[in-house]
Amino acid sequence: MKVDLQCVLSDSHLDLTQASSQRQLAVSVAALPEGRSANVPLNLCLVLDHSGSMAGQPLKTVQQAACRIVDSLTPEDRLTIVLFDHQAKVLVPQQPVLSPDNIKQKIKGIRASGGTAIDEGLKFGIEEVAKGREGSISQVFLLTDGENEHGDNERCLKLAHLAADYNLTLSTLGFGDHWNQDMLERIADAGGGSLSYIQEPEDAIAEFSRLFTRIQSVSLTNAHLIFNLLPGVRLAELKPIAQVAPETVELTTIQEASQVSVRLGDLMVEVPRIVLANLYIGRQPAGTYPILQAQVQYDDPLQSGAAILSDLVTVTATGQSVYQPQPDSQVQRHVLALAKYRQTQIAEQKLQLGDRQGAVTLLQSAAKTALQMGDTKAATVLQDNATRLQSGQDLTERDRKQTRIVSKTVLH
């Protein structure tokens, strides 16, 4: 088996005096390193904003970050570079990295001008990188510093879903303080990637390096988590499954009868994706019994294998006439991570509706939740923003973006 699949209930003991018990199931999924004699080639596309607002130090540091990535690629890897302002063009067509110096010269020649049409850049990038997706880890990095003023946000989302259908992973990088965090988060979530925030130009190299290190650890692709629910077990009706690590993402479920599946995308080695499922378990007889079976379907690009199935993992619970709780502390931490994200999301919605006090209350709750899970950096950001709102100040664009980032992940 090439997948490490582990399942833990928030409390495996059930109270038989209750007609139904609510439990959270934490599922950890990662690629196993065993048996790998070679790395999977990368097929990387950089979609870079070179609009007029990127002029000066911002563009210079992005060029430096892109050149460092070129230096990190091998001749077996493939690279595409697409530029966009109010229109898009292919700077480096999809090709093996045989002449890195030539590619870097093209990067250094990029000049800033024009407006912003993100969807045009995405379209060109997906078309190019899709040509080399067979037998590779295919990734798109989209960087922008502005709103999609000359484009269509809904088209961006459709393109992100198309990228996922093509087994391409799409990550977004927001540069500075004037990009649309709602849009870039939705694009990254739909594309199975991550959202990054580059606060200052000098942070660009570190963020590109972090993302590049992440994709180097990818071993398996197009992973789907499958649950077979046994009789008496059902999912919660509202937002039943979410990913909570390496970042928090609400997942779309597909259910047919008792089988449920969610797409996870890439699987990394020793960096698990943690998924939390909200279950309701009906009253069962006393004793230990199975409640569901879990399995992962995935592709192995190195072996040209598609739709491979992992071994089944059976999850059991124990019904007790005299209930003795057995909570799992690690699952509770995952529950808190999801609560932090959802509390922050609701706070942002309340603020958009003009409910300042409601936003304050939810941000304070999210800060307390972050403290409970030991995420002190998030707690500080969330509490500081609650205090600003409570004192009558408005949140800056930077405040809002920091809030979004700390809600989705744990900063290190």
Short mmCIF file of C-alpha atoms in Angstrom, two decimals:
data_model
loop_
_atom_site.label_atom_id
_atom_site.label_comp_id
_atom_site.label_asym_id
_atom_site.label_seq_id
_atom_site.Cartn_x
_atom_site.Cartn_y
_atom_site.Cartn_z
CA MET A 1 0.00 0.00 0.00
CA LYS A 2 1.39 3.41 -0.98
CA VAL A 3 -0.99 5.49 1.12
CA ASP A 4 -0.92 5.96 4.87
CA LEU A 5 -4.59 6.15 5.91
CA GLN A 6 -5.48 6.57 9.58
CA CYS A 7 -8.90 7.19 11.13
CA VAL A 8 -9.67 8.28 14.70
CA LEU A 9 -13.02 9.12 16.30
CA SER A 10 -13.37 12.06 18.67
CA ASP A 11 -14.76 9.52 21.17
CA SER A 12 -15.08 5.85 20.24
CA HIS A 13 -17.42 5.18 23.20
CA LEU A 14 -21.15 5.73 22.63
CA ASP A 15 -23.90 6.22 25.20
CA LEU A 16 -26.60 3.60 24.57
CA THR A 17 -29.15 5.64 26.50
CA GLN A 18 -29.08 8.18 23.62
CA ALA A 19 -30.96 7.60 20.38
CA SER A 20 -28.10 9.14 18.38
CA SER A 21 -24.52 10.20 19.07
CA GLN A 22 -22.62 12.93 17.23
CA ARG A 23 -18.94 12.23 16.60
CA GLN A 24 -16.13 13.77 14.58
CA LEU A 25 -13.93 11.43 12.58
CA ALA A 26 -10.39 12.65 11.85
CA VAL A 27 -8.82 11.06 8.79
CA SER A 28 -5.11 11.43 8.04
CA VAL A 29 -3.98 10.73 4.46
CA ALA A 30 -0.37 10.91 3.23
CA ALA A 31 1.85 9.26 0.64
CA LEU A 32 4.28 6.65 1.87
CA PRO A 33 7.96 7.09 0.92
CA GLU A 34 8.72 3.37 0.63
CA GLY A 35 9.78 1.97 -2.70
CA ARG A 36 10.58 5.28 -4.38
CA SER A 37 13.76 5.03 -6.46
CA ALA A 38 13.14 8.28 -8.35
CA ASN A 39 11.32 11.57 -7.98
CA VAL A 40 8.26 12.33 -10.06
CA PRO A 41 9.06 15.05 -12.63
CA LEU A 42 7.49 18.44 -11.97
CA ASN A 43 5.34 20.19 -14.55
CA LEU A 44 5.16 23.74 -13.23
CA CYS A 45 3.44 26.83 -14.57
CA LEU A 46 4.01 30.34 -13.20
CA VAL A 47 1.17 32.75 -14.01
CA LEU A 48 2.54 36.16 -13.11
CA ASP A 49 0.85 39.56 -12.87
CA HIS A 50 3.01 42.22 -14.55
CA SER A 51 0.45 45.04 -14.48
CA GLY A 52 1.54 48.62 -13.84
CA SER A 53 1.06 48.33 -10.08
CA MET A 54 3.81 45.69 -9.96
CA ALA A 55 6.44 48.20 -11.14
CA GLY A 56 9.63 48.63 -9.12
CA GLN A 57 10.57 46.45 -6.17
CA PRO A 58 7.50 44.15 -6.32
CA LEU A 59 8.27 42.96 -9.85
CA LYS A 60 12.00 42.80 -9.13
CA THR A 61 11.54 40.42 -6.20
CA VAL A 62 9.06 38.27 -8.13
CA GLN A 63 11.63 37.97 -10.91
CA GLN A 64 14.24 36.92 -8.35
CA ALA A 65 11.85 34.34 -6.85
CA ALA A 66 11.01 32.93 -10.29
CA CYS A 67 14.71 32.68 -11.21
CA ARG A 68 15.39 30.74 -8.00
CA ILE A 69 12.70 28.27 -8.93
CA VAL A 70 14.27 27.84 -12.38
CA ASP A 71 17.60 27.07 -10.67
CA SER A 72 15.86 24.41 -8.54
CA LEU A 73 14.37 22.54 -11.51
CA THR A 74 16.07 19.68 -13.33
CA PRO A 75 16.16 18.83 -17.06
CA GLU A 76 13.48 16.20 -16.34
CA ASP A 77 11.12 18.91 -15.09
CA ARG A 78 8.93 21.06 -17.32
CA LEU A 79 8.18 24.76 -16.99
CA THR A 80 5.70 27.25 -18.40
CA ILE A 81 5.61 30.99 -17.68
CA VAL A 82 2.53 33.09 -18.52
CA LEU A 83 2.29 36.84 -18.01
CA PHE A 84 -0.87 38.89 -17.71
CA ASP A 85 -1.86 42.55 -17.42
CA HIS A 86 -5.18 43.45 -19.09
CA GLN A 87 -4.41 40.61 -21.50
CA ALA A 88 -2.18 37.53 -21.35
CA LYS A 89 0.77 36.08 -23.23
CA VAL A 90 2.97 33.00 -22.96
CA LEU A 91 6.53 34.07 -22.09
CA VAL A 92 7.93 30.52 -21.86
CA PRO A 93 5.92 27.79 -23.63
CA GLN A 94 5.66 24.45 -21.79
CA GLN A 95 9.07 22.79 -22.18
CA PRO A 96 11.73 20.76 -20.34
CA VAL A 97 14.18 22.92 -18.40
CA LEU A 98 17.16 22.31 -20.67
CA SER A 99 18.31 25.95 -20.94
CA PRO A 100 17.74 27.57 -17.51
CA ASP A 101 19.90 30.61 -18.36
CA ASN A 102 17.74 31.41 -21.39
CA ILE A 103 14.59 31.12 -19.29
CA LYS A 104 16.03 33.40 -16.61
CA GLN A 105 16.95 36.00 -19.23
CA LYS A 106 13.32 36.07 -20.34
CA ILE A 107 12.18 36.47 -16.73
CA LYS A 108 14.60 39.36 -16.18
CA GLY A 109 13.18 41.07 -19.24
CA ILE A 110 9.64 41.31 -17.87
CA ARG A 111 8.36 44.89 -17.65
CA ALA A 112 5.33 46.21 -15.76
CA SER A 113 2.43 47.79 -17.64
CA GLY A 114 -1.33 47.69 -18.13
CA GLY A 115 -4.26 46.54 -15.98
CA THR A 116 -5.28 43.15 -14.54
CA ALA A 117 -7.13 40.23 -16.20
CA ILE A 118 -6.51 37.19 -14.01
CA ASP A 119 -8.77 34.84 -15.95
CA GLU A 120 -6.86 35.39 -19.19
CA GLY A 121 -3.61 34.45 -17.45
CA LEU A 122 -5.22 31.36 -15.92
CA LYS A 123 -6.63 30.24 -19.26
CA PHE A 124 -3.27 30.45 -21.00
CA GLY A 125 -1.50 28.78 -18.07
CA ILE A 126 -3.89 25.84 -17.84
CA GLU A 127 -3.75 25.27 -21.61
CA GLU A 128 0.06 25.17 -21.59
CA VAL A 129 0.65 23.10 -18.46
CA ALA A 130 -2.02 20.57 -19.47
CA LYS A 131 0.17 19.57 -22.42
CA GLY A 132 2.75 18.04 -20.07
CA ARG A 133 0.58 16.59 -17.32
CA GLU A 134 1.05 12.91 -18.14
CA GLY A 135 3.51 11.21 -15.78
CA SER A 136 4.22 14.37 -13.80
CA ILE A 137 3.22 16.45 -10.80
CA SER A 138 1.41 19.36 -12.46
CA GLN A 139 1.15 22.63 -10.57
CA VAL A 140 0.11 26.21 -11.35
CA PHE A 141 1.27 29.17 -9.21
CA LEU A 142 -0.87 32.26 -9.78
CA LEU A 143 0.47 35.56 -8.44
CA THR A 144 -1.38 38.88 -8.52
CA ASP A 145 -1.35 42.16 -6.62
CA GLY A 146 -4.76 43.45 -7.69
CA GLU A 147 -8.44 43.00 -8.40
CA ASN A 148 -9.56 41.29 -11.60
CA GLU A 149 -10.59 44.64 -13.07
CA HIS A 150 -10.44 43.56 -16.73
CA GLY A 151 -11.63 40.01 -16.16
CA ASP A 152 -14.49 37.84 -14.89
CA ASN A 153 -14.22 36.31 -11.40
CA GLU A 154 -16.75 33.57 -12.15
CA ARG A 155 -14.68 32.57 -15.15
CA CYS A 156 -11.67 32.28 -12.82
CA LEU A 157 -13.60 29.80 -10.66
CA LYS A 158 -14.66 27.77 -13.67
CA LEU A 159 -11.04 27.62 -14.80
CA ALA A 160 -9.94 26.51 -11.32
CA HIS A 161 -12.46 23.65 -11.42
CA LEU A 162 -11.25 22.79 -14.93
CA ALA A 163 -7.68 22.66 -13.62
CA ALA A 164 -8.75 20.14 -10.96
CA ASP A 165 -10.53 18.07 -13.63
CA TYR A 166 -7.23 17.99 -15.55
CA ASN A 167 -5.43 16.84 -12.37
CA LEU A 168 -3.61 20.17 -12.10
CA THR A 169 -3.14 21.79 -8.70
CA LEU A 170 -3.63 25.55 -8.55
CA SER A 171 -2.17 27.71 -5.76
CA THR A 172 -2.59 31.47 -5.43
CA LEU A 173 -0.26 34.14 -4.09
CA GLY A 174 -1.64 37.55 -3.15
CA PHE A 175 1.02 40.27 -3.37
CA GLY A 176 0.64 43.43 -1.29
CA ASP A 177 -2.66 44.56 0.17
CA HIS A 178 -5.01 45.21 -2.75
CA TRP A 179 -5.94 41.76 -4.03
CA ASN A 180 -9.28 40.08 -3.45
CA GLN A 181 -8.84 37.48 -0.69
CA ASP A 182 -12.29 35.98 -1.25
CA MET A 183 -11.52 35.37 -4.92
CA LEU A 184 -7.99 34.01 -4.49
CA GLU A 185 -9.10 31.71 -1.67
CA ARG A 186 -11.94 30.31 -3.75
CA ILE A 187 -9.59 29.76 -6.71
CA ALA A 188 -7.04 27.94 -4.53
CA ASP A 189 -9.71 25.85 -2.79
CA ALA A 190 -11.30 24.85 -6.09
CA GLY A 191 -7.88 24.08 -7.57
CA GLY A 192 -6.77 21.94 -4.62
CA GLY A 193 -3.89 24.27 -3.75
CA SER A 194 -3.05 26.82 -1.07
CA LEU A 195 -3.47 30.56 -0.55
CA SER A 196 -0.34 32.60 0.27
CA TYR A 197 0.00 36.21 1.36
CA ILE A 198 3.12 38.16 0.38
CA GLN A 199 2.93 41.21 2.63
CA GLU A 200 6.19 42.86 1.57
CA PRO A 201 8.19 42.53 -1.67
CA GLU A 202 11.10 40.94 0.18
CA ASP A 203 8.77 38.10 1.29
CA ALA A 204 8.23 36.90 -2.28
CA ILE A 205 11.29 34.66 -2.44
CA ALA A 206 10.42 32.92 0.84
CA GLU A 207 6.80 32.29 -0.20
CA PHE A 208 7.74 30.92 -3.62
CA SER A 209 10.36 28.70 -1.94
CA ARG A 210 7.81 27.45 0.60
CA LEU A 211 5.36 26.50 -2.13
CA PHE A 212 8.09 24.91 -4.22
CA THR A 213 9.27 22.81 -1.26
CA ARG A 214 5.69 21.70 -0.75
CA ILE A 215 5.22 20.49 -4.32
CA GLN A 216 8.55 18.66 -4.19
CA SER A 217 7.06 16.45 -1.45
CA VAL A 218 4.08 15.45 -3.64
CA SER A 219 4.19 11.79 -4.64
CA LEU A 220 0.62 10.80 -5.54
CA THR A 221 -2.11 12.83 -7.25
CA ASN A 222 -5.85 13.04 -7.82
CA ALA A 223 -6.66 11.45 -4.47
CA HIS A 224 -10.28 10.91 -3.37
CA LEU A 225 -11.31 9.86 0.13
CA ILE A 226 -14.19 7.37 0.08
CA PHE A 227 -16.44 6.46 3.00
CA ASN A 228 -18.82 3.52 3.05
CA LEU A 229 -21.31 4.32 5.82
CA LEU A 230 -22.73 1.28 7.56
CA PRO A 231 -26.42 1.07 8.61
CA GLY A 232 -27.41 3.59 11.29
CA VAL A 233 -24.62 6.04 10.39
CA ARG A 234 -25.06 9.30 8.47
CA LEU A 235 -23.22 12.52 7.75
CA ALA A 236 -24.33 15.86 9.14
CA GLU A 237 -26.46 17.72 6.60
CA LEU A 238 -24.59 21.06 6.65
CA LYS A 239 -20.88 21.19 5.75
CA PRO A 240 -20.26 17.59 6.82
CA ILE A 241 -16.62 17.24 5.70
CA ALA A 242 -13.73 19.71 5.78
CA GLN A 243 -9.96 19.58 5.48
CA VAL A 244 -8.18 21.10 8.50
CA ALA A 245 -4.50 20.58 7.56
CA PRO A 246 -2.23 21.67 6.00
CA GLU A 247 -4.88 24.38 5.59
CA THR A 248 -8.60 24.53 6.26
CA VAL A 249 -10.88 24.04 3.27
CA GLU A 250 -14.60 23.26 3.10
CA LEU A 251 -14.85 20.14 0.91
CA THR A 252 -17.61 19.26 -1.54
CA THR A 253 -19.13 15.84 -0.88
CA ILE A 254 -20.58 13.47 -3.44
CA GLN A 255 -22.92 10.88 -1.95
CA GLU A 256 -24.59 7.93 -3.64
CA ALA A 257 -26.62 5.80 -1.25
CA SER A 258 -24.23 4.92 1.61
CA GLN A 259 -21.02 5.84 -0.24
CA VAL A 260 -19.51 9.30 0.20
CA SER A 261 -16.46 10.72 -1.57
CA VAL A 262 -14.47 13.96 -1.46
CA ARG A 263 -11.56 15.02 -3.65
CA LEU A 264 -8.29 15.69 -1.81
CA GLY A 265 -5.96 16.23 -4.77
CA ASP A 266 -2.21 15.79 -4.27
CA LEU A 267 -0.79 13.60 -1.51
CA MET A 268 2.52 14.61 0.04
CA VAL A 269 5.09 12.40 1.72
CA GLU A 270 5.02 12.77 5.52
CA VAL A 271 2.80 15.87 5.30
CA PRO A 272 -0.69 14.45 5.80
CA ARG A 273 -3.95 15.95 4.70
CA ILE A 274 -6.24 15.89 7.73
CA VAL A 275 -9.95 15.64 7.02
CA LEU A 276 -12.71 16.00 9.61
CA ALA A 277 -16.10 14.34 9.05
CA ASN A 278 -19.14 15.13 11.21
CA LEU A 279 -21.09 11.90 11.85
CA TYR A 280 -24.32 10.90 13.54
CA ILE A 281 -24.38 7.32 14.80
CA GLY A 282 -27.70 5.75 15.68
CA ARG A 283 -28.25 3.54 18.74
CA GLN A 284 -26.55 0.17 18.35
CA PRO A 285 -26.30 -2.96 20.51
CA ALA A 286 -23.81 -3.02 23.38
CA GLY A 287 -20.26 -3.94 22.39
CA THR A 288 -17.85 -2.99 19.61
CA TYR A 289 -19.06 -2.80 16.01
CA PRO A 290 -18.01 -1.21 12.68
CA ILE A 291 -19.57 2.13 11.71
CA LEU A 292 -17.85 2.83 8.39
CA GLN A 293 -15.05 1.83 6.05
CA ALA A 294 -12.58 4.31 4.58
CA GLN A 295 -10.48 4.01 1.45
CA VAL A 296 -8.40 6.27 -0.80
CA GLN A 297 -8.41 6.24 -4.59
CA TYR A 298 -5.39 7.91 -6.19
CA ASP A 299 -3.12 8.17 -9.23
CA ASP A 300 0.58 7.29 -9.21
CA PRO A 301 2.27 9.36 -11.97
CA LEU A 302 5.63 7.59 -11.57
CA GLN A 303 4.07 4.20 -12.26
CA SER A 304 1.48 5.53 -14.74
CA GLY A 305 -1.19 4.12 -12.47
CA ALA A 306 -4.68 5.64 -12.31
CA ALA A 307 -7.60 5.08 -9.92
CA ILE A 308 -5.55 2.87 -7.58
CA LEU A 309 -7.35 1.85 -4.39
CA SER A 310 -5.72 1.70 -0.98
CA ASP A 311 -6.56 -0.98 1.56
CA LEU A 312 -9.83 -0.54 3.41
CA VAL A 313 -9.70 0.81 6.96
CA THR A 314 -12.61 -0.12 9.21
CA VAL A 315 -13.66 2.35 11.91
CA THR A 316 -15.32 0.88 15.00
CA ALA A 317 -17.22 2.27 17.98
CA THR A 318 -18.18 0.75 21.31
CA GLY A 319 -21.69 1.08 22.71
CA GLN A 320 -21.89 1.29 26.50
CA SER A 321 -24.90 0.99 28.78
CA VAL A 322 -22.89 2.91 31.38
CA TYR A 323 -21.18 5.54 29.26
CA GLN A 324 -17.51 6.25 30.01
CA PRO A 325 -16.21 9.08 27.75
CA GLN A 326 -12.93 8.47 25.96
CA PRO A 327 -12.19 11.75 24.11
CA ASP A 328 -9.19 11.95 21.78
CA SER A 329 -7.15 15.12 22.35
CA GLN A 330 -5.68 15.28 18.84
CA VAL A 331 -9.10 15.06 17.20
CA GLN A 332 -10.28 17.82 19.54
CA ARG A 333 -7.46 20.00 18.27
CA HIS A 334 -8.65 19.41 14.69
CA VAL A 335 -12.20 20.33 15.77
CA LEU A 336 -10.85 23.59 17.20
CA ALA A 337 -8.97 24.35 13.96
CA LEU A 338 -12.20 24.06 12.00
CA ALA A 339 -14.08 26.13 14.59
CA LYS A 340 -11.44 28.88 14.35
CA TYR A 341 -11.91 29.05 10.59
CA ARG A 342 -15.70 29.05 10.67
CA GLN A 343 -15.92 31.61 13.48
CA THR A 344 -13.63 33.93 11.53
CA GLN A 345 -15.65 33.44 8.35
CA ILE A 346 -18.87 34.38 10.14
CA ALA A 347 -17.14 37.40 11.70
CA GLU A 348 -16.14 38.63 8.24
CA GLN A 349 -19.70 38.15 6.98
CA LYS A 350 -21.12 40.12 9.89
CA LEU A 351 -18.67 42.95 9.26
CA GLN A 352 -19.67 43.09 5.60
CA LEU A 353 -23.32 43.41 6.71
CA GLY A 354 -22.45 46.27 9.06
CA ASP A 355 -22.81 44.24 12.27
CA ARG A 356 -19.64 45.50 13.95
CA GLN A 357 -20.47 44.14 17.42
CA GLY A 358 -21.33 40.75 16.01
CA ALA A 359 -17.98 40.69 14.21
CA VAL A 360 -16.19 41.64 17.44
CA THR A 361 -17.85 38.82 19.36
CA LEU A 362 -16.98 36.20 16.72
CA LEU A 363 -13.38 37.39 16.38
CA GLN A 364 -12.98 37.21 20.15
CA SER A 365 -14.40 33.68 20.11
CA ALA A 366 -12.03 32.72 17.29
CA ALA A 367 -9.10 34.15 19.28
CA LYS A 368 -10.06 32.04 22.30
CA THR A 369 -10.39 28.98 20.08
CA ALA A 370 -6.92 29.63 18.64
CA LEU A 371 -5.50 29.85 22.17
CA GLN A 372 -7.15 26.55 23.11
CA MET A 373 -5.37 24.82 20.24
CA GLY A 374 -2.05 26.56 21.03
CA ASP A 375 -2.09 28.79 17.94
CA THR A 376 -0.84 31.94 19.67
CA LYS A 377 -0.02 33.88 16.48
CA ALA A 378 -3.57 33.52 15.21
CA ALA A 379 -4.97 34.42 18.63
CA THR A 380 -2.96 37.65 18.63
CA VAL A 381 -4.08 38.69 15.14
CA LEU A 382 -7.74 37.88 15.81
CA GLN A 383 -7.86 39.58 19.21
CA ASP A 384 -6.04 42.68 17.92
CA ASN A 385 -8.59 43.04 15.12
CA ALA A 386 -11.48 42.56 17.55
CA THR A 387 -10.02 45.30 19.74
CA ARG A 388 -9.65 47.67 16.76
CA LEU A 389 -13.28 47.17 15.78
CA GLN A 390 -14.47 47.57 19.36
CA SER A 391 -12.62 50.90 19.66
CA GLY A 392 -14.35 52.24 16.55
CA GLN A 393 -11.47 51.74 14.11
CA ASP A 394 -11.87 50.11 10.71
CA LEU A 395 -9.82 47.12 9.66
CA THR A 396 -7.22 47.84 7.00
CA GLU A 397 -6.82 45.62 3.95
CA ARG A 398 -3.73 44.16 5.62
CA ASP A 399 -5.73 43.36 8.77
CA ARG A 400 -8.35 41.56 6.71
CA LYS A 401 -5.80 39.53 4.78
CA GLN A 402 -3.88 38.54 7.90
CA THR A 403 -7.18 37.43 9.43
CA ARG A 404 -7.96 35.25 6.43
CA ILE A 405 -4.54 33.60 6.43
CA VAL A 406 -4.46 32.83 10.18
CA SER A 407 -7.99 31.45 10.01
CA LYS A 408 -6.94 28.83 7.42
CA THR A 409 -3.67 27.56 8.83
CA VAL A 410 -1.24 27.58 11.75
CA LEU A 411 1.66 29.97 11.16
CA HIS A 412 5.15 28.71 12.02
#
